[in-house]
CSV table of C-alpha atoms in Angstrom, one decimal:
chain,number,residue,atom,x,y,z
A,1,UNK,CA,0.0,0.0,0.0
A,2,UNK,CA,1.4,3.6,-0.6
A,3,UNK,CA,3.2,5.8,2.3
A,4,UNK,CA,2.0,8.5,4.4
A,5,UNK,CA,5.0,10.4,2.8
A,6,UNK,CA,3.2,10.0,-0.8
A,7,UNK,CA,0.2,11.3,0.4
A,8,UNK,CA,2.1,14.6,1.7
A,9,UNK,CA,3.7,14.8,-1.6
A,10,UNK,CA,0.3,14.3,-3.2
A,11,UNK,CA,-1.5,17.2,-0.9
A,12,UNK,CA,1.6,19.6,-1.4
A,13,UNK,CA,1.3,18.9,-5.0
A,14,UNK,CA,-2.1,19.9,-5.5
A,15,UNK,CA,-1.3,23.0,-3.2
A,16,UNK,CA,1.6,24.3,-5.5
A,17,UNK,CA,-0.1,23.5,-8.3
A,18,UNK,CA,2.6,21.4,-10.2
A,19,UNK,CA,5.7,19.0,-9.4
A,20,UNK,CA,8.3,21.8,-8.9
A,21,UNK,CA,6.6,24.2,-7.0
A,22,UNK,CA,5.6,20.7,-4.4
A,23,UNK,CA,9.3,19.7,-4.3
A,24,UNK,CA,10.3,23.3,-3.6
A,25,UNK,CA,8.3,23.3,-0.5
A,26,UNK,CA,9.2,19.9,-0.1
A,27,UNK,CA,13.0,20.3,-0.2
A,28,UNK,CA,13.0,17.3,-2.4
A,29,UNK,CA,13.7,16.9,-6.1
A,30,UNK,CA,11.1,17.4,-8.5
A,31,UNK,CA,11.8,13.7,-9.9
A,32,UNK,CA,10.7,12.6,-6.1
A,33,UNK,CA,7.7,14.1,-6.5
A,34,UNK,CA,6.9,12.2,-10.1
A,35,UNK,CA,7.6,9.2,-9.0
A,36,UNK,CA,5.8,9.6,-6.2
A,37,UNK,CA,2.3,10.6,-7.9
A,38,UNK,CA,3.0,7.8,-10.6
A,39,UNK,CA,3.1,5.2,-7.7
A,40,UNK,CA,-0.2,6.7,-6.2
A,41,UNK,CA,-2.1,6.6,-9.5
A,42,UNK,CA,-0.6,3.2,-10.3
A,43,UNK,CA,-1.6,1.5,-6.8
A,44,UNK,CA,-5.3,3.2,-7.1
A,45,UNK,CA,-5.6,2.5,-11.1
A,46,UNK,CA,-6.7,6.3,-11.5
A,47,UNK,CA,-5.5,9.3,-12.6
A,48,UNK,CA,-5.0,12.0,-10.0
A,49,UNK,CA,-3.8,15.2,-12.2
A,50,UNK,CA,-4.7,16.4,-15.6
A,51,UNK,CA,-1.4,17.2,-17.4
A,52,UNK,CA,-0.4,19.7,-19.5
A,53,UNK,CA,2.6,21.3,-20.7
A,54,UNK,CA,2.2,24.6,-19.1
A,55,UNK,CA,-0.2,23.4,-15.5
A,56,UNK,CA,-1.6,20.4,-13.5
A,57,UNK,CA,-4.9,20.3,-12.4
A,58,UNK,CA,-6.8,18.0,-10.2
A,59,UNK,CA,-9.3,14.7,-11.5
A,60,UNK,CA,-12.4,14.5,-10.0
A,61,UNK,CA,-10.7,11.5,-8.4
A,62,UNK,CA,-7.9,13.6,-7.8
A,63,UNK,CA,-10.4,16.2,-5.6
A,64,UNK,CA,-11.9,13.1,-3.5
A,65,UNK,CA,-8.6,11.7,-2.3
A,66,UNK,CA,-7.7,15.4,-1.4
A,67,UNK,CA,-10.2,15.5,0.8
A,68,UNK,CA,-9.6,12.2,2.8
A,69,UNK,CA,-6.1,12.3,2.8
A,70,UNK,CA,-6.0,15.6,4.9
A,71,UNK,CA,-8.1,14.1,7.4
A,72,UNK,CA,-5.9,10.7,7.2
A,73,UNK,CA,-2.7,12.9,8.2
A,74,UNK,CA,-5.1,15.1,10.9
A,75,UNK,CA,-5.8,11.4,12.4
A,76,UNK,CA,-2.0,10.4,12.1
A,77,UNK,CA,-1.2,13.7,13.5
A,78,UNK,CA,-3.5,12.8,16.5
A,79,UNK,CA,-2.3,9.3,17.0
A,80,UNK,CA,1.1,10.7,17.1
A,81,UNK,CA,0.5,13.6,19.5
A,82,UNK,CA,-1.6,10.9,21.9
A,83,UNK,CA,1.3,8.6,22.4
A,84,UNK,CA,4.1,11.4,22.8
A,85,UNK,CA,2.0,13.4,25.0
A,86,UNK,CA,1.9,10.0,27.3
A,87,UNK,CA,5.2,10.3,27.9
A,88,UNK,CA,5.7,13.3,29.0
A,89,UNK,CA,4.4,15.5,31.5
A,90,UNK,CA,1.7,17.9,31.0
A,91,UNK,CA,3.1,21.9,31.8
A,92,UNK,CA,2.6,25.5,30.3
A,93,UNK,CA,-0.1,28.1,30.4
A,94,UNK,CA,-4.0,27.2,30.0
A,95,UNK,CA,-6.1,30.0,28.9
A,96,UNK,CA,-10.1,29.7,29.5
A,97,UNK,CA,-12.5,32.0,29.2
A,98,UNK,CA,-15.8,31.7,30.4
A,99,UNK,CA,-19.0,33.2,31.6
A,100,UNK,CA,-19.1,34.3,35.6
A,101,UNK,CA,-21.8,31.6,37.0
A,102,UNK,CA,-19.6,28.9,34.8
A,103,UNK,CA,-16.9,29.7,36.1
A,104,UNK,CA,-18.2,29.9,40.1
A,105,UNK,CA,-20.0,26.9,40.2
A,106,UNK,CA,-18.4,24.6,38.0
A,107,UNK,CA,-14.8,25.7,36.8
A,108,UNK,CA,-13.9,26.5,40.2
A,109,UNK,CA,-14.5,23.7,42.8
A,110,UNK,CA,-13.4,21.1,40.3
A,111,UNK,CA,-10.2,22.7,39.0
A,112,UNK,CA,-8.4,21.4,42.0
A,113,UNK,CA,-8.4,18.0,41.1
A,114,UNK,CA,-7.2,19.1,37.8
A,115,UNK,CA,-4.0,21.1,39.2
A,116,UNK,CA,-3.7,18.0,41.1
A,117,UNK,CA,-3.4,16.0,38.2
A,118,UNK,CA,-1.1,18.5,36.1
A,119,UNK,CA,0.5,20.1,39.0
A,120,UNK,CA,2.8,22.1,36.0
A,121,UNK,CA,0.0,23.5,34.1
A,122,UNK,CA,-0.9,27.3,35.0
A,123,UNK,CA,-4.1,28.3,34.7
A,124,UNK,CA,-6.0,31.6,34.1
A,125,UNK,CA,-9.4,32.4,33.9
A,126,UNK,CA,-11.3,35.1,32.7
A,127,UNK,CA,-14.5,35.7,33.6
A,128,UNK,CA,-16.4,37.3,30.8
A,129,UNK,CA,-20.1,37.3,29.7
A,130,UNK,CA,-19.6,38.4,26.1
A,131,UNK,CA,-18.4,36.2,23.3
A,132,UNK,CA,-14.6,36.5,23.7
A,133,UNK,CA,-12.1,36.5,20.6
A,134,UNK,CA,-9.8,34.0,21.3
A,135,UNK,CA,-7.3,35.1,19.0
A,136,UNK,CA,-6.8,38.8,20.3
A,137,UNK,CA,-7.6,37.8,24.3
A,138,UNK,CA,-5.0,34.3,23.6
A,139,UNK,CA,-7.7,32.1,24.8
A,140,UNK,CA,-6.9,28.7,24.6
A,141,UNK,CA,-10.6,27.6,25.1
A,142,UNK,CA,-13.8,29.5,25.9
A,143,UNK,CA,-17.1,28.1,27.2
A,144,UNK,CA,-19.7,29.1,25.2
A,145,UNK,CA,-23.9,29.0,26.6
A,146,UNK,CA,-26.6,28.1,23.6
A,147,UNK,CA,-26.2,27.0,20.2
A,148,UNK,CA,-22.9,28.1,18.5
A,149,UNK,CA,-22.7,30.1,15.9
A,150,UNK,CA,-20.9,29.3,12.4
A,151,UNK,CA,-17.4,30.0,12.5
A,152,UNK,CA,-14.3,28.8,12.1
A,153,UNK,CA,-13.4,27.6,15.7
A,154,UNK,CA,-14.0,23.8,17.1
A,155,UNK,CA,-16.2,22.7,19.3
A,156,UNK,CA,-17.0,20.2,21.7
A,157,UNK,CA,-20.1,19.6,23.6
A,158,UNK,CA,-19.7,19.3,27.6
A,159,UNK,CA,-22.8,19.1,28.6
A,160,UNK,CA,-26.8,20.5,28.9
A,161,UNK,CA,-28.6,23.0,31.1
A,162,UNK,CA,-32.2,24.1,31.7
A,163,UNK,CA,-33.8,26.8,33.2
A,164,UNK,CA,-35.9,26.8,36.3
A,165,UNK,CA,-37.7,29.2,38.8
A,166,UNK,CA,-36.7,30.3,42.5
A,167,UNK,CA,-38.1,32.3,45.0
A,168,UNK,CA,-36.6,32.4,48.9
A,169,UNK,CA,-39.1,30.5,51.2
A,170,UNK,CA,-39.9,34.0,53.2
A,171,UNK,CA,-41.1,35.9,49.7
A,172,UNK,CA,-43.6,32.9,49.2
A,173,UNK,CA,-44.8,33.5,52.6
A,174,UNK,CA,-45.1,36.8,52.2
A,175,UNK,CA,-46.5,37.2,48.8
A,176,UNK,CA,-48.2,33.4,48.0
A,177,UNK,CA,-46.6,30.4,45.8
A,178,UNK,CA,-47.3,30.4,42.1
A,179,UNK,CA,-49.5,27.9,40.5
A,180,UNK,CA,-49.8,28.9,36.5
A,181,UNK,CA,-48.6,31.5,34.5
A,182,UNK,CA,-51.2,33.8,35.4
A,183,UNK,CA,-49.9,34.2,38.8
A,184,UNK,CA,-47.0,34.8,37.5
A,185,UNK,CA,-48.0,38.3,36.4
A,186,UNK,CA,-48.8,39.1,40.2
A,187,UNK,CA,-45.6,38.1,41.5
A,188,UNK,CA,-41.9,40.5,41.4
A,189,UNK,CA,-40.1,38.9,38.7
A,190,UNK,CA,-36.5,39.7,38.9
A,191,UNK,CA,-34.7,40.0,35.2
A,192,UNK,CA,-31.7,41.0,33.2
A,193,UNK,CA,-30.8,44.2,32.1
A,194,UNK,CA,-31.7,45.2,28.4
A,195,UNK,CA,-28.3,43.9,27.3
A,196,UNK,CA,-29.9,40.3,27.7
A,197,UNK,CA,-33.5,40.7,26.8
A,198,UNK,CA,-33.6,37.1,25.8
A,199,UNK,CA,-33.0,35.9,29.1
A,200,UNK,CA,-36.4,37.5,30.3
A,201,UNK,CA,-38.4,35.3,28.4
A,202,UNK,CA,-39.4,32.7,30.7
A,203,UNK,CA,-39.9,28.8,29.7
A,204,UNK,CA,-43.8,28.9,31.0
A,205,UNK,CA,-46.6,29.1,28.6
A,206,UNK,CA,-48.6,32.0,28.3
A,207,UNK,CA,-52.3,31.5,27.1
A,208,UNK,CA,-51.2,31.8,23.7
A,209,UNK,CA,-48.9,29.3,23.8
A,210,UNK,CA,-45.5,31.6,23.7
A,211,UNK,CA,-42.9,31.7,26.5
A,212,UNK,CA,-43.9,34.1,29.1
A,213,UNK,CA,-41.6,37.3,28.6
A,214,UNK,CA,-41.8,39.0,32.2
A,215,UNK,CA,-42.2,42.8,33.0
A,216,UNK,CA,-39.1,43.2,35.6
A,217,UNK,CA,-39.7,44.2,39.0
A,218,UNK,CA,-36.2,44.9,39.7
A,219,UNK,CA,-33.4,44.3,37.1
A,220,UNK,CA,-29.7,43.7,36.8
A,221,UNK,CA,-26.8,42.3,34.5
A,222,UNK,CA,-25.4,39.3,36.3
A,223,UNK,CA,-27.3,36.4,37.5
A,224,UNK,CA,-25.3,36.2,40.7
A,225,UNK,CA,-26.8,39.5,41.7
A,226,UNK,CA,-30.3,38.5,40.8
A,227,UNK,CA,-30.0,35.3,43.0
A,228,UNK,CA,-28.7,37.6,45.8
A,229,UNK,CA,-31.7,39.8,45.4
A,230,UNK,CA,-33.9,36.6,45.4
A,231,UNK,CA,-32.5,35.4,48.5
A,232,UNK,CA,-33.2,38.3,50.3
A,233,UNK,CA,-37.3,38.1,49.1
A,234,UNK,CA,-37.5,40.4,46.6
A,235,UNK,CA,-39.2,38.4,44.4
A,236,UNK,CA,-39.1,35.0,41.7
A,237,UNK,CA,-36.2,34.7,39.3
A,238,UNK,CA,-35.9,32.2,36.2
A,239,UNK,CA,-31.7,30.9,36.6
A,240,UNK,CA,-29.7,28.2,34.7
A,241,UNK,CA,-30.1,25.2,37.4
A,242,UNK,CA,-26.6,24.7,37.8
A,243,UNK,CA,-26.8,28.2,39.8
A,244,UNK,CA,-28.2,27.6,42.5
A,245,UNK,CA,-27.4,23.9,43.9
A,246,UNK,CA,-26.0,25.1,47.0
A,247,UNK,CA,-28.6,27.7,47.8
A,248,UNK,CA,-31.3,24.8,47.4
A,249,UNK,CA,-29.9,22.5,49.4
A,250,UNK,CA,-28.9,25.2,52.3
A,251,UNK,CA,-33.1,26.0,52.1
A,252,UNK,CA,-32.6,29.9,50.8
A,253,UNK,CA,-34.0,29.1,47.8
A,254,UNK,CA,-36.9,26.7,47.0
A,255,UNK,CA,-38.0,25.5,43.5
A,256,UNK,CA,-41.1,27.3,41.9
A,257,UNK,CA,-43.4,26.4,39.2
A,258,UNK,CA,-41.2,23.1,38.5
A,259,UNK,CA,-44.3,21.1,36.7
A,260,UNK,CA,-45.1,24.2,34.1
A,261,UNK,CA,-41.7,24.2,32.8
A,262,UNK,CA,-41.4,24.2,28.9
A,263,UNK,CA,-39.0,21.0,28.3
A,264,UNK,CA,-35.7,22.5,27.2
A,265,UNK,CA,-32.3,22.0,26.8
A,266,UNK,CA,-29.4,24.7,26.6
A,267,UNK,CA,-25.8,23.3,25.1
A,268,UNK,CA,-22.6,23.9,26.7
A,269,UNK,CA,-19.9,23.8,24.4
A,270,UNK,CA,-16.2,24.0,25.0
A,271,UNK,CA,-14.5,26.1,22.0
A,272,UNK,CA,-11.3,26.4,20.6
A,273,UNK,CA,-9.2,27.7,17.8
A,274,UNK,CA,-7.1,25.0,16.6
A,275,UNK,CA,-6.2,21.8,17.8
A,276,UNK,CA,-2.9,21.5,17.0
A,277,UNK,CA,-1.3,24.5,18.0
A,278,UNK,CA,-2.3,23.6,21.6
A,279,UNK,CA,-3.4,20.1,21.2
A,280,UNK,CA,-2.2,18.6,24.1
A,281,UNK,CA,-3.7,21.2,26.9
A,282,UNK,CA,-6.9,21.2,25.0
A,283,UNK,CA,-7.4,17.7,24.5
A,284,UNK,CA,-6.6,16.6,28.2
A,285,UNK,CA,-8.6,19.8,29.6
A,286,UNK,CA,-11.9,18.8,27.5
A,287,UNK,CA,-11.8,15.5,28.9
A,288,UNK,CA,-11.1,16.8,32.6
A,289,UNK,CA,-14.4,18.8,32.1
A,290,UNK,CA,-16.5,16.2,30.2
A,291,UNK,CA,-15.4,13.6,33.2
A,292,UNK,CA,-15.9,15.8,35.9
A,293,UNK,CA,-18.1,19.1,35.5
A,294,UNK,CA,-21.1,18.3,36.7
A,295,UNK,CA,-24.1,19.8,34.2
C-alpha cells in the first residue's frame, strides 16, 4: 500500500499547483515528486492530475482523495501527538474563558483536582459574559452558553442546562406560591438588564402558547446579583439550574413552578481555535471537564 509520505507529496502537489513548486516546499527533487504521484495513480488505477505542458490540475478522483487524505494525516497527526504526550508531563499556560456563574459553580470547585493532576500546568481564567475572541484575548478555550454560531473555531459539547424558577421561602410566605402563568404576572419577577433581553423570556406558557416574557420588578446584569436579590425576598427569578445547587440544598431558595416548565435544553460547548497549535492542553482539559463538570 502507498506511504504516508506520498500522500504529503500528493497534498503539497495539489497545493503548488505542479511537481516543482511541491518539491520546492518539499525540499525534495522534482523527480521525487513524479515518482511519487505515478506510484499513487498506479496503486489506485486512476489518474490523480490532468497534465499539460504549461499546468496540472486535479481529476475528480484527484479532488476526492484530497479530501480524505487531509483528514488521514489530521488522524495520524493525533495518533502521534496521543502517544508522545503520554510520555511526557503535561506543563505550560492554560487560557479559559468563560462566563461568571460557569466559572463559580463549575470551573472553580473542580479545578483542583485538575491542578492535582497537572500540577505544572498554570491556569487563568477570565470571567467574561460576552463572546470573547480568542485570537486577540489568547484564549486557549472558551465556554460558550446556547447554540454556536458558524465559525471557524471547534467545538465540543460538555454538557446541557435548563432553566428553572426560584423564589426564597420567606417571599412565598409573604407574597403566595405560584401555581400557572397567570400568577406569574402578580408576582416581582427579577430579570436582566436590556443587554440580555432574551433571558427575560421565561420557559412557561402564556395563554397563547408563547414563552412568558416578564415585565421586571427589579433588574440587573449578572445572574449572581439576581439570586442575591432573590435570596433576600425580593421576588421569583428564572436561573440556569446549575446556579443555584448550593442555595437549594442550604433552604434559601426553594423550587417554583417546576411542573409548568417548557422542556428545554441549553448546550454547553467548550471552544477552541485549533487543535494543534495547543493540542495537548486542549485535549486533556476537554476531557477533565466532560469527566468531571457536573451539568
Amino acid at each position: 500500500m502507498f506511504k504516508l509520505d506520498d500522500l504529503k507529496i500528493f497534498i503539497a502537489t495539489a497545493e503548488a499547483g505542479s511537481f516543482v513548486g511541491a518539491a520546492q516546499h518539499l525540499n525534495i527533487a522534482p523527480s521525487v515528486v513524479s515518482r511519487s504521484i505515478k506510484s499513487l495513480e498506479v496503486q489506485l488505477d486512476t489518474t490523480l492530475f490532468n497534465r499539460t505542458t504549461r499546468k496540472i490540475t486535479l481529476t475528480g478522483e484527484g479532488q476526492w482523495l484530497l479530501s480524505h487524505a487531509a483528514k488521514t494525516l489530521d488522524n495520524v497527526h493525533d495518533i502521534r501527538a496521543h502517544f508522545r504526550d503520554q510520555s511526557t508531563e503535561l506543563q505550560g499556560n492554560l487560557v479559559i474563558d468563560a462566563p461568571t456563574p460557569f466559572t463559580l459553580h463549575l470551573l472553580a470547585p473542580i479545578l483542583s483536582e485538575f491542578t492535582r493532576q497537572h500540577p505544572k500546568v498554570r491556569l487563568s481564567l477570565e470571567s467574561n459574559e460576552d463572546i470573547a475572541d480568542l485570537i486577540e484575548k489568547r484564549v486557549d478555550v472558551a465556554i460558550r452558553l446556547g447554540a454556536l454560531k458558524s465559525s471557524g473555531l471547534k467545538a465540543k459539547k460538555i454538557g446541557s442546562i435548563q432553566r428553572a424558577f426560584y423564589a426564597s421561602p420567606g417571599y412565598l410566605e409573604q407574597k403566595g406560591v405560584p401555581v400557572d402563568v397567570a400568577d406569574l404576572r402578580e408576582h416581582n419577577c427579577l430579570g436582566f438588564s436590556q443587554k440580555t433581553p432574551s433571558l427575560n423570556r421565561w420557559p412557561i406558557l402564556t395563554e397563547s402558547g408563547e414563552w412568558f416574557e416578564i415585565t421586571p420588578y427589579m433588574t440587573a446584569n449578572s445572574g449572581e446579583t439576581l439570586k442575591q436579590l432573590a435570596i433576600h425576598g425580593h421576588g421569583i427569578l428564572c436561573l440556569s439550574d446549575f446556579t443555584v445547587r448550593n442555595e437549594l440544598e442550604s433552604g434559601k431558595l426553594v423550587s417554583v413552578l417546576c411542573d409548568k416548565i417548557v422542556p428545554h435544553t441549553i448546550p454547553v460547548s467548550a471552544v477552541y481555535y485549533s487543535e494543534y497549535k495547543v493540542v495537548r492542553h486542549v485535549r486533556v482539559f476537554l476531557d477533565f471537564l466532560v469527566e468531571h463538570a457536573t451539568l
